[in-house]
Amino acid sequence: MGSLETERTTTGWAARDPSGVLSPYTYTLRSTGPEDVFVKVMCCGICHTDLHQAKNDLGMSNYPMVPGHEVVGEVLEVGSDVSKFRVGDIVGVGCIVGCCRNCRPCDSDNEQYCHKKIWSYNDVYTDGKPTQGGFAGSMVVDQKFVVNIPEGMAPEQVAPLLCAGVTVYSPLNHFGLMGSGLRGGILGLGGVGHMGVKIAKAMGHHVTVISSSDKKKVEALEHLGADDYLVSSDAEGMQKATDSLDYIIDTVPVFHPLEPYLSLLKLDGKLILTGVINTPLQFVSPMVMLGRKSITGSFIGSMKETEEMLNFCKEKNLTSMIEVVKMDYINTAMERLEKNDVRYRFVVDVAGSKLDQ
């Protein structure tokens, strides 16, 4: 059980500019301390946010940048004050690796809303070292932001749960929407959306997938277990579904109108935004007022919720639907992700890839 006093180097795949093209990049991991865990990355999911950040879509990217925040790895060494983990544990790391620990969000187990949170990549740690993500051989992470992966869960299946899974679980948990018998909508059937269907169904909900076309209808109904499927451009179908849903989890990460979906909500229904969009959304106020409806947002989930979600998925035998790729395919995978050409999440086999080529 070393103190991790020595700095280490690792190789990851980094974007150098807003082209978003990734290539090998060797760098020094941040200085480590007694509460840190040294993790060998096994695999890492590819999230739409990785695409936004690599291409500077949000106007806040710093280069070189190693993306990746759905990380599953093996603990190789722990600091002297680490109590939660042992060498050999299989663990997960999500979107956040630091917080202030003394604000209201931090004190209430909502550290993802801390104004001083530290992102897994494209940020700076407390020692001034840039944070880099999971498209790399290894990471050093504070034990607070590491979770144990329940025994028996396949690492590559777990990776997307660390962002996509908890992004759905957290609002259902927070807004009291975990009881059976609710009628929910999942808008957009990508990485987050497909886990939304699975998790909501496992909670006993009647689930309607809402999509822009019918090309995923068979998959939604027959493979994911959704109960209904709505095409947003089908005026007749949308009209029939008016006032039918208790909530909609909106996973769409690009601009889209809100009014068609607000009309689907019952009295006191909630439209929960989870997609990162860099253009303003619009709606007319009567769409909300005449039904006491809510437009709200939810951002990933807390470490506590992440642990709860993993245990829930283990109990219900829920897995993500993935396409596993090697690191040398990463740029093609990002291009395909931008075209929505993946069912439903790419996961990079980091440990099985040659990172320096």
Short mmCIF file of C-alpha atoms in Angstrom, two decimals:
data_model
loop_
_atom_site.label_atom_id
_atom_site.label_comp_id
_atom_site.label_asym_id
_atom_site.label_seq_id
_atom_site.Cartn_x
_atom_site.Cartn_y
_atom_site.Cartn_z
CA MET A 1 0.00 0.00 0.00
CA GLY A 2 2.23 2.74 -1.22
CA SER A 3 1.80 6.45 -0.71
CA LEU A 4 1.89 7.10 -4.46
CA GLU A 5 4.53 9.76 -4.00
CA THR A 6 6.11 9.34 -7.43
CA GLU A 7 4.64 10.80 -10.59
CA ARG A 8 3.84 8.44 -13.43
CA THR A 9 3.44 8.89 -17.14
CA THR A 10 0.75 7.35 -19.30
CA THR A 11 -0.34 7.47 -22.93
CA GLY A 12 -3.79 8.54 -23.99
CA TRP A 13 -5.48 9.69 -27.17
CA ALA A 14 -5.88 13.47 -27.19
CA ALA A 15 -7.54 16.15 -29.28
CA ARG A 16 -5.14 18.97 -30.11
CA ASP A 17 -7.57 21.47 -31.67
CA PRO A 18 -11.28 21.93 -32.51
CA SER A 19 -11.04 19.43 -35.35
CA GLY A 20 -11.54 16.92 -32.56
CA VAL A 21 -9.15 14.44 -34.15
CA LEU A 22 -7.53 12.25 -31.51
CA SER A 23 -3.98 10.91 -31.61
CA PRO A 24 -1.51 9.38 -29.11
CA TYR A 25 -0.29 11.72 -26.38
CA THR A 26 2.06 10.82 -23.53
CA TYR A 27 1.78 12.92 -20.38
CA THR A 28 2.57 12.94 -16.70
CA LEU A 29 -0.22 12.06 -14.30
CA ARG A 30 -0.92 14.58 -11.58
CA SER A 31 0.87 14.50 -8.25
CA THR A 32 -0.81 11.97 -6.01
CA GLY A 33 -1.60 11.79 -2.34
CA PRO A 34 -2.73 9.53 0.49
CA GLU A 35 -6.41 9.46 -0.55
CA ASP A 36 -5.74 8.71 -4.21
CA VAL A 37 -6.24 5.54 -6.18
CA PHE A 38 -4.04 4.56 -9.13
CA VAL A 39 -6.24 2.88 -11.72
CA LYS A 40 -5.27 0.92 -14.82
CA VAL A 41 -7.99 1.67 -17.38
CA MET A 42 -9.67 -1.40 -18.82
CA CYS A 43 -12.36 0.23 -20.94
CA CYS A 44 -14.11 3.55 -21.44
CA GLY A 45 -17.43 4.50 -23.02
CA ILE A 46 -17.76 7.25 -25.62
CA CYS A 47 -20.37 9.86 -24.68
CA HIS A 48 -21.80 12.61 -26.89
CA THR A 49 -20.24 15.08 -24.45
CA ASP A 50 -16.80 13.78 -25.46
CA LEU A 51 -17.61 14.87 -29.00
CA HIS A 52 -18.79 18.32 -27.82
CA GLN A 53 -15.64 18.84 -25.77
CA ALA A 54 -13.15 17.55 -28.34
CA LYS A 55 -14.62 19.88 -30.99
CA ASN A 56 -14.99 22.85 -28.64
CA ASP A 57 -18.73 23.00 -29.31
CA LEU A 58 -19.25 24.58 -25.90
CA GLY A 59 -16.45 27.14 -26.34
CA MET A 60 -14.51 26.05 -23.26
CA SER A 61 -12.10 23.38 -24.48
CA ASN A 62 -8.42 23.31 -23.56
CA TYR A 63 -5.91 21.29 -25.56
CA PRO A 64 -4.34 18.80 -25.58
CA MET A 65 -7.40 17.02 -24.19
CA VAL A 66 -7.83 13.32 -23.45
CA PRO A 67 -11.61 12.71 -23.27
CA GLY A 68 -13.45 9.83 -21.64
CA HIS A 69 -15.59 9.81 -18.49
CA GLU A 70 -17.17 6.35 -18.43
CA VAL A 71 -14.13 4.57 -17.08
CA VAL A 72 -13.81 1.07 -15.70
CA GLY A 73 -10.42 -0.07 -14.46
CA GLU A 74 -8.42 -2.12 -12.00
CA VAL A 75 -6.87 -0.68 -8.86
CA LEU A 76 -3.11 -1.15 -9.00
CA GLU A 77 -2.15 0.85 -5.93
CA VAL A 78 -3.84 2.87 -3.19
CA GLY A 79 -2.74 5.74 -0.98
CA SER A 80 -2.10 5.29 2.73
CA ASP A 81 -5.46 6.82 3.74
CA VAL A 82 -7.59 4.96 1.20
CA SER A 83 -10.22 2.90 3.00
CA LYS A 84 -12.77 2.07 0.29
CA PHE A 85 -10.58 0.15 -2.16
CA ARG A 86 -7.93 -2.52 -2.34
CA VAL A 87 -5.44 -3.54 -5.00
CA GLY A 88 -7.20 -5.71 -7.56
CA ASP A 89 -10.66 -4.12 -7.16
CA ILE A 90 -12.57 -3.36 -10.35
CA VAL A 91 -13.78 0.22 -10.08
CA GLY A 92 -15.49 2.97 -12.04
CA VAL A 93 -14.78 6.67 -12.56
CA GLY A 94 -17.38 9.04 -13.99
CA CYS A 95 -17.61 12.70 -15.00
CA ILE A 96 -16.23 14.31 -11.84
CA VAL A 97 -13.00 13.86 -9.89
CA GLY A 98 -13.17 16.71 -7.38
CA CYS A 99 -15.41 19.14 -5.45
CA CYS A 100 -15.07 21.71 -2.66
CA ARG A 101 -16.64 19.39 -0.01
CA ASN A 102 -18.12 22.20 2.09
CA CYS A 103 -20.90 23.85 0.05
CA ARG A 104 -24.61 22.99 0.22
CA PRO A 105 -24.51 20.55 -2.72
CA CYS A 106 -21.46 18.78 -1.31
CA ASP A 107 -22.98 18.59 2.18
CA SER A 108 -26.16 17.00 0.77
CA ASP A 109 -24.54 14.33 -1.43
CA ASN A 110 -25.14 16.39 -4.57
CA GLU A 111 -21.50 17.12 -5.38
CA GLN A 112 -22.26 17.08 -9.12
CA TYR A 113 -23.83 20.53 -8.57
CA CYS A 114 -20.85 21.97 -6.68
CA HIS A 115 -19.69 25.18 -8.34
CA LYS A 116 -16.11 24.12 -7.76
CA LYS A 117 -16.46 20.58 -9.10
CA ILE A 118 -13.53 19.27 -11.10
CA TRP A 119 -14.26 17.50 -14.37
CA SER A 120 -12.57 14.23 -15.23
CA TYR A 121 -10.94 15.98 -18.18
CA ASN A 122 -10.64 19.49 -19.64
CA ASP A 123 -10.18 20.91 -16.16
CA VAL A 124 -7.43 21.57 -13.63
CA TYR A 125 -6.91 19.65 -10.40
CA THR A 126 -6.11 21.34 -7.08
CA ASP A 127 -2.38 20.95 -7.66
CA GLY A 128 -2.63 22.80 -10.99
CA LYS A 129 -2.23 19.70 -13.14
CA PRO A 130 -4.67 19.38 -16.07
CA THR A 131 -7.18 16.57 -15.66
CA GLN A 132 -7.24 13.98 -18.44
CA GLY A 133 -9.84 11.31 -19.03
CA GLY A 134 -10.24 7.62 -19.67
CA PHE A 135 -9.06 7.31 -23.26
CA ALA A 136 -5.74 6.52 -21.65
CA GLY A 137 -3.77 3.75 -19.99
CA SER A 138 -4.20 4.93 -16.42
CA MET A 139 -5.61 7.59 -14.10
CA VAL A 140 -5.06 8.86 -10.57
CA VAL A 141 -8.35 9.63 -8.82
CA ASP A 142 -9.43 10.70 -5.34
CA GLN A 143 -11.17 7.77 -3.64
CA LYS A 144 -14.38 9.84 -3.14
CA PHE A 145 -14.93 9.82 -6.90
CA VAL A 146 -14.30 6.13 -7.44
CA VAL A 147 -17.00 3.46 -7.15
CA ASN A 148 -16.75 -0.30 -6.74
CA ILE A 149 -18.19 -2.30 -9.62
CA PRO A 150 -20.48 -5.04 -8.26
CA GLU A 151 -19.01 -8.50 -8.68
CA GLY A 152 -20.11 -10.31 -11.79
CA MET A 153 -20.83 -7.24 -13.91
CA ALA A 154 -18.84 -7.16 -17.16
CA PRO A 155 -16.57 -4.07 -17.30
CA GLU A 156 -17.46 -3.14 -20.87
CA GLN A 157 -21.19 -3.36 -20.06
CA VAL A 158 -20.77 -1.24 -16.93
CA ALA A 159 -18.83 1.62 -18.53
CA PRO A 160 -21.86 3.44 -20.06
CA LEU A 161 -23.75 3.16 -16.78
CA LEU A 162 -21.26 5.57 -15.17
CA CYS A 163 -22.70 8.45 -17.20
CA ALA A 164 -25.65 7.30 -19.32
CA GLY A 165 -27.09 5.06 -16.61
CA VAL A 166 -26.86 7.47 -13.70
CA THR A 167 -28.05 10.36 -15.90
CA VAL A 168 -31.41 8.57 -16.09
CA TYR A 169 -31.44 7.08 -12.60
CA SER A 170 -30.75 10.37 -10.80
CA PRO A 171 -33.82 12.36 -11.95
CA LEU A 172 -36.13 9.38 -11.47
CA ASN A 173 -34.76 9.08 -7.94
CA HIS A 174 -34.75 12.80 -7.10
CA PHE A 175 -38.20 13.62 -8.46
CA GLY A 176 -39.87 10.65 -6.81
CA LEU A 177 -40.48 8.79 -10.04
CA MET A 178 -39.27 5.34 -9.06
CA GLY A 179 -42.62 3.83 -8.10
CA SER A 180 -44.24 1.23 -10.32
CA GLY A 181 -47.22 2.10 -12.51
CA LEU A 182 -45.97 5.44 -13.83
CA ARG A 183 -46.13 6.28 -17.52
CA GLY A 184 -42.87 7.69 -18.78
CA GLY A 185 -41.46 8.90 -22.06
CA ILE A 186 -37.88 8.63 -23.29
CA LEU A 187 -37.12 11.24 -25.93
CA GLY A 188 -34.20 10.13 -28.10
CA LEU A 189 -32.91 6.59 -28.28
CA GLY A 190 -29.16 6.88 -28.00
CA GLY A 191 -26.72 6.00 -25.25
CA VAL A 192 -28.69 7.69 -22.47
CA GLY A 193 -32.10 6.93 -23.98
CA HIS A 194 -31.64 3.20 -24.30
CA MET A 195 -30.61 2.98 -20.65
CA GLY A 196 -33.63 5.13 -19.81
CA VAL A 197 -35.92 2.53 -21.34
CA LYS A 198 -34.23 -0.32 -19.49
CA ILE A 199 -34.11 1.38 -16.10
CA ALA A 200 -37.66 2.76 -16.27
CA LYS A 201 -39.02 -0.63 -17.33
CA ALA A 202 -37.16 -2.29 -14.45
CA MET A 203 -38.91 0.15 -12.09
CA GLY A 204 -42.27 -1.03 -13.40
CA HIS A 205 -43.09 1.92 -15.65
CA HIS A 206 -45.05 1.94 -18.90
CA VAL A 207 -42.44 3.36 -21.27
CA THR A 208 -42.98 5.22 -24.54
CA VAL A 209 -40.01 5.94 -26.78
CA ILE A 210 -40.31 9.20 -28.71
CA SER A 211 -38.09 9.53 -31.77
CA SER A 212 -37.79 11.61 -34.93
CA SER A 213 -38.23 8.57 -37.19
CA ASP A 214 -39.46 4.99 -37.04
CA LYS A 215 -36.08 3.43 -37.86
CA LYS A 216 -35.53 2.32 -34.25
CA LYS A 217 -39.08 1.15 -33.62
CA VAL A 218 -38.41 -2.58 -33.80
CA GLU A 219 -35.36 -2.28 -31.57
CA ALA A 220 -37.20 -0.15 -29.03
CA LEU A 221 -40.18 -2.45 -28.75
CA GLU A 222 -38.66 -5.89 -29.27
CA HIS A 223 -35.10 -5.58 -27.97
CA LEU A 224 -35.32 -2.90 -25.28
CA GLY A 225 -38.82 -3.73 -24.08
CA ALA A 226 -40.54 -0.35 -24.59
CA ASP A 227 -44.34 -0.44 -24.50
CA ASP A 228 -45.07 2.20 -27.15
CA TYR A 229 -43.22 4.13 -29.83
CA LEU A 230 -44.08 7.63 -31.04
CA VAL A 231 -42.66 9.40 -34.08
CA SER A 232 -42.58 13.11 -33.29
CA SER A 233 -43.54 14.10 -36.85
CA ASP A 234 -46.65 11.89 -36.76
CA ALA A 235 -49.25 14.53 -35.89
CA GLU A 236 -52.06 12.02 -35.43
CA GLY A 237 -50.04 9.75 -33.16
CA MET A 238 -48.78 12.67 -31.08
CA GLN A 239 -52.31 14.02 -30.75
CA LYS A 240 -53.60 10.67 -29.49
CA ALA A 241 -50.86 10.64 -26.85
CA THR A 242 -51.74 14.09 -25.45
CA ASP A 243 -51.87 14.21 -21.63
CA SER A 244 -50.68 10.62 -21.29
CA LEU A 245 -47.24 10.79 -19.62
CA ASP A 246 -46.15 11.47 -16.05
CA TYR A 247 -42.66 12.44 -17.19
CA ILE A 248 -40.40 12.66 -20.21
CA ILE A 249 -36.64 12.28 -19.98
CA ASP A 250 -35.31 14.38 -22.85
CA THR A 251 -31.93 12.98 -23.90
CA VAL A 252 -31.58 14.83 -27.21
CA PRO A 253 -28.21 16.70 -27.35
CA VAL A 254 -29.10 19.08 -30.22
CA PHE A 255 -31.61 21.89 -30.63
CA HIS A 256 -35.26 20.76 -30.82
CA PRO A 257 -38.68 22.27 -30.05
CA LEU A 258 -40.12 21.54 -26.62
CA GLU A 259 -43.81 22.26 -27.22
CA PRO A 260 -44.71 18.96 -28.94
CA TYR A 261 -43.43 17.07 -25.92
CA LEU A 262 -44.95 19.34 -23.29
CA SER A 263 -48.36 18.52 -24.82
CA LEU A 264 -47.78 14.82 -24.00
CA LEU A 265 -47.51 15.46 -20.27
CA LYS A 266 -50.31 14.99 -17.75
CA LEU A 267 -51.18 17.50 -15.05
CA ASP A 268 -47.99 18.14 -13.01
CA GLY A 269 -45.94 16.25 -15.56
CA LYS A 270 -42.21 16.88 -15.85
CA LEU A 271 -40.03 17.39 -18.91
CA ILE A 272 -36.53 16.58 -17.67
CA LEU A 273 -33.67 17.85 -19.83
CA THR A 274 -30.49 15.76 -19.77
CA GLY A 275 -28.88 16.56 -23.15
CA VAL A 276 -26.18 19.23 -23.36
CA ILE A 277 -27.32 21.83 -25.91
CA ASN A 278 -25.44 25.05 -26.68
CA THR A 279 -28.35 26.95 -28.27
CA PRO A 280 -31.41 28.41 -26.46
CA LEU A 281 -34.59 26.35 -26.32
CA GLN A 282 -38.01 28.00 -26.64
CA PHE A 283 -41.59 27.39 -25.58
CA VAL A 284 -44.73 29.47 -24.97
CA SER A 285 -45.72 29.79 -21.33
CA PRO A 286 -49.33 28.47 -21.62
CA MET A 287 -47.87 25.08 -22.58
CA VAL A 288 -46.50 24.92 -19.04
CA MET A 289 -49.15 26.92 -17.18
CA LEU A 290 -52.18 25.01 -18.46
CA GLY A 291 -51.25 21.79 -16.75
CA ARG A 292 -48.90 23.02 -14.03
CA LYS A 293 -46.13 21.28 -15.91
CA SER A 294 -42.42 21.58 -15.18
CA ILE A 295 -39.42 21.96 -17.43
CA THR A 296 -36.42 20.97 -15.37
CA GLY A 297 -32.95 19.61 -15.81
CA SER A 298 -30.77 16.98 -14.24
CA PHE A 299 -27.03 16.53 -14.49
CA ILE A 300 -25.48 13.06 -14.21
CA GLY A 301 -25.82 11.94 -10.57
CA SER A 302 -24.04 11.92 -7.25
CA MET A 303 -21.50 9.33 -6.19
CA LYS A 304 -24.14 7.92 -3.83
CA GLU A 305 -26.65 7.64 -6.69
CA THR A 306 -24.01 6.06 -8.91
CA GLU A 307 -23.47 3.32 -6.35
CA GLU A 308 -27.23 2.85 -5.94
CA MET A 309 -27.70 2.70 -9.71
CA LEU A 310 -24.99 0.07 -10.14
CA ASN A 311 -26.55 -2.08 -7.43
CA PHE A 312 -29.98 -1.62 -9.01
CA CYS A 313 -28.65 -2.69 -12.41
CA LYS A 314 -26.94 -5.70 -10.84
CA GLU A 315 -30.13 -6.70 -9.01
CA LYS A 316 -32.27 -6.29 -12.16
CA ASN A 317 -29.60 -7.79 -14.46
CA LEU A 318 -29.51 -4.65 -16.61
CA THR A 319 -26.71 -4.14 -19.10
CA SER A 320 -26.00 -1.55 -21.78
CA MET A 321 -26.10 -2.37 -25.49
CA ILE A 322 -22.66 -1.62 -26.82
CA GLU A 323 -20.23 -1.84 -29.70
CA VAL A 324 -16.69 -2.51 -28.48
CA VAL A 325 -13.85 -0.91 -30.47
CA LYS A 326 -10.09 -0.54 -30.16
CA MET A 327 -8.43 2.81 -29.61
CA ASP A 328 -7.19 3.06 -33.20
CA TYR A 329 -10.86 3.16 -34.26
CA ILE A 330 -11.68 6.08 -31.95
CA ASN A 331 -11.87 8.79 -34.63
CA THR A 332 -14.16 6.69 -36.80
CA ALA A 333 -16.30 5.96 -33.76
CA MET A 334 -16.58 9.68 -33.01
CA GLU A 335 -17.61 10.37 -36.61
CA ARG A 336 -20.24 7.64 -36.42
CA LEU A 337 -21.47 8.94 -33.08
CA GLU A 338 -21.99 12.37 -34.61
CA LYS A 339 -24.20 10.70 -37.24
CA ASN A 340 -26.04 8.72 -34.56
CA ASP A 341 -24.68 5.54 -36.11
CA VAL A 342 -24.25 3.35 -33.04
CA ARG A 343 -26.47 0.93 -31.12
CA TYR A 344 -26.26 2.37 -28.51
CA ARG A 345 -22.87 3.15 -27.02
CA PHE A 346 -19.31 2.73 -28.19
CA VAL A 347 -16.96 1.34 -25.56
CA VAL A 348 -13.21 1.46 -26.13
CA ASP A 349 -11.26 -1.62 -25.11
CA VAL A 350 -8.40 0.43 -23.73
CA ALA A 351 -6.48 -2.40 -22.08
CA GLY A 352 -6.56 -4.40 -25.31
CA SER A 353 -5.37 -1.51 -27.48
CA LYS A 354 -1.91 -0.31 -28.47
CA LEU A 355 -2.09 3.26 -27.22
CA ASP A 356 1.09 4.59 -28.78
CA GLN A 357 0.20 3.85 -32.40
#
